[in-house]
Amino acid sequence: MNLREYRLTEDWTWIERLMGQFGQDYFWNYLNKVWMALEQLRPGKCYDIEKQVPEDHQELFIKCSSIYIIDNGGCYESGVEFSNDYTKVRKVK
């Protein structure tokens, strides 16, 4: 499976769509949970998005993870990166 279609683009209309789908409170709570999970992820470990994230939450998880990476200085500074097909997000440092 390829989850690359869920990566962030310059079009941020997804945020309104996902907030409408899940509700604003749920969206922000989920964003915080993803951020905490990425903060606690040890170097060398990863989340297998296909196996660990329910299918209806995979886009939300990928977008929240992407925001985490951007807000924490990019892949190098945050130490978090996606696999090429976006099926895994891992802590590299």
PDB file of C-alpha atoms in Angstrom, residues 1-6 30 46-62 65 82-90:
ATOM      1  CA  MET A   1       0.000   0.000   0.000  1.00  0.00           C
ATOM      2  CA  ASN A   2       1.139   3.531  -0.691  1.00  0.00           C
ATOM      3  CA  LEU A   3      -0.041   6.281   1.645  1.00  0.00           C
ATOM      4  CA  ARG A   4       1.919   9.002  -0.144  1.00  0.00           C
ATOM      5  CA  GLU A   5      -1.337  10.627  -1.261  1.00  0.00           C
ATOM      6  CA  TYR A   6      -1.846  11.767   2.357  1.00  0.00           C
ATOM      7  CA  TYR A  30      -5.641  13.606  18.172  1.00  0.00           C
ATOM      8  CA  CYS A  46       8.913   3.445  14.034  1.00  0.00           C
ATOM      9  CA  TYR A  47       5.148   3.408  13.746  1.00  0.00           C
ATOM     10  CA  ASP A  48       3.848   1.135  11.033  1.00  0.00           C
ATOM     11  CA  ILE A  49       0.924   3.268   9.949  1.00  0.00           C
ATOM     12  CA  GLU A  50      -0.770   0.494   7.963  1.00  0.00           C
ATOM     13  CA  LYS A  51      -0.719  -1.873  10.950  1.00  0.00           C
ATOM     14  CA  GLN A  52      -0.983   0.460  13.936  1.00  0.00           C
ATOM     15  CA  VAL A  53      -3.339   3.194  12.746  1.00  0.00           C
ATOM     16  CA  PRO A  54      -6.952   2.451  11.796  1.00  0.00           C
ATOM     17  CA  GLU A  55      -7.524   3.029   8.082  1.00  0.00           C
ATOM     18  CA  ASP A  56      -9.985   5.874   8.676  1.00  0.00           C
ATOM     19  CA  HIS A  57      -7.312   7.712  10.735  1.00  0.00           C
ATOM     20  CA  GLN A  58      -4.282   7.173   8.502  1.00  0.00           C
ATOM     21  CA  GLU A  59      -4.596  10.462   6.638  1.00  0.00           C
ATOM     22  CA  LEU A  60      -5.079  12.340   9.907  1.00  0.00           C
ATOM     23  CA  PHE A  61      -2.090  10.584  11.485  1.00  0.00           C
ATOM     24  CA  ILE A  62       0.168  11.372   8.529  1.00  0.00           C
ATOM     25  CA  SER A  65       2.979  13.778  11.979  1.00  0.00           C
ATOM     26  CA  PHE A  82       8.550   9.038   6.759  1.00  0.00           C
ATOM     27  CA  SER A  83       9.367   6.067   4.588  1.00  0.00           C
ATOM     28  CA  ASN A  84       9.150   6.804   0.850  1.00  0.00           C
ATOM     29  CA  ASP A  85       5.643   5.361   0.648  1.00  0.00           C
ATOM     30  CA  TYR A  86       4.480   7.021   3.891  1.00  0.00           C
ATOM     31  CA  THR A  87       3.552   3.689   5.454  1.00  0.00           C
ATOM     32  CA  LYS A  88       5.999   4.220   8.331  1.00  0.00           C
ATOM     33  CA  VAL A  89       7.175   7.152  10.391  1.00  0.00           C
ATOM     34  CA  ARG A  90      10.390   6.635  12.306  1.00  0.00           C
TER      35      ARG A  90
END
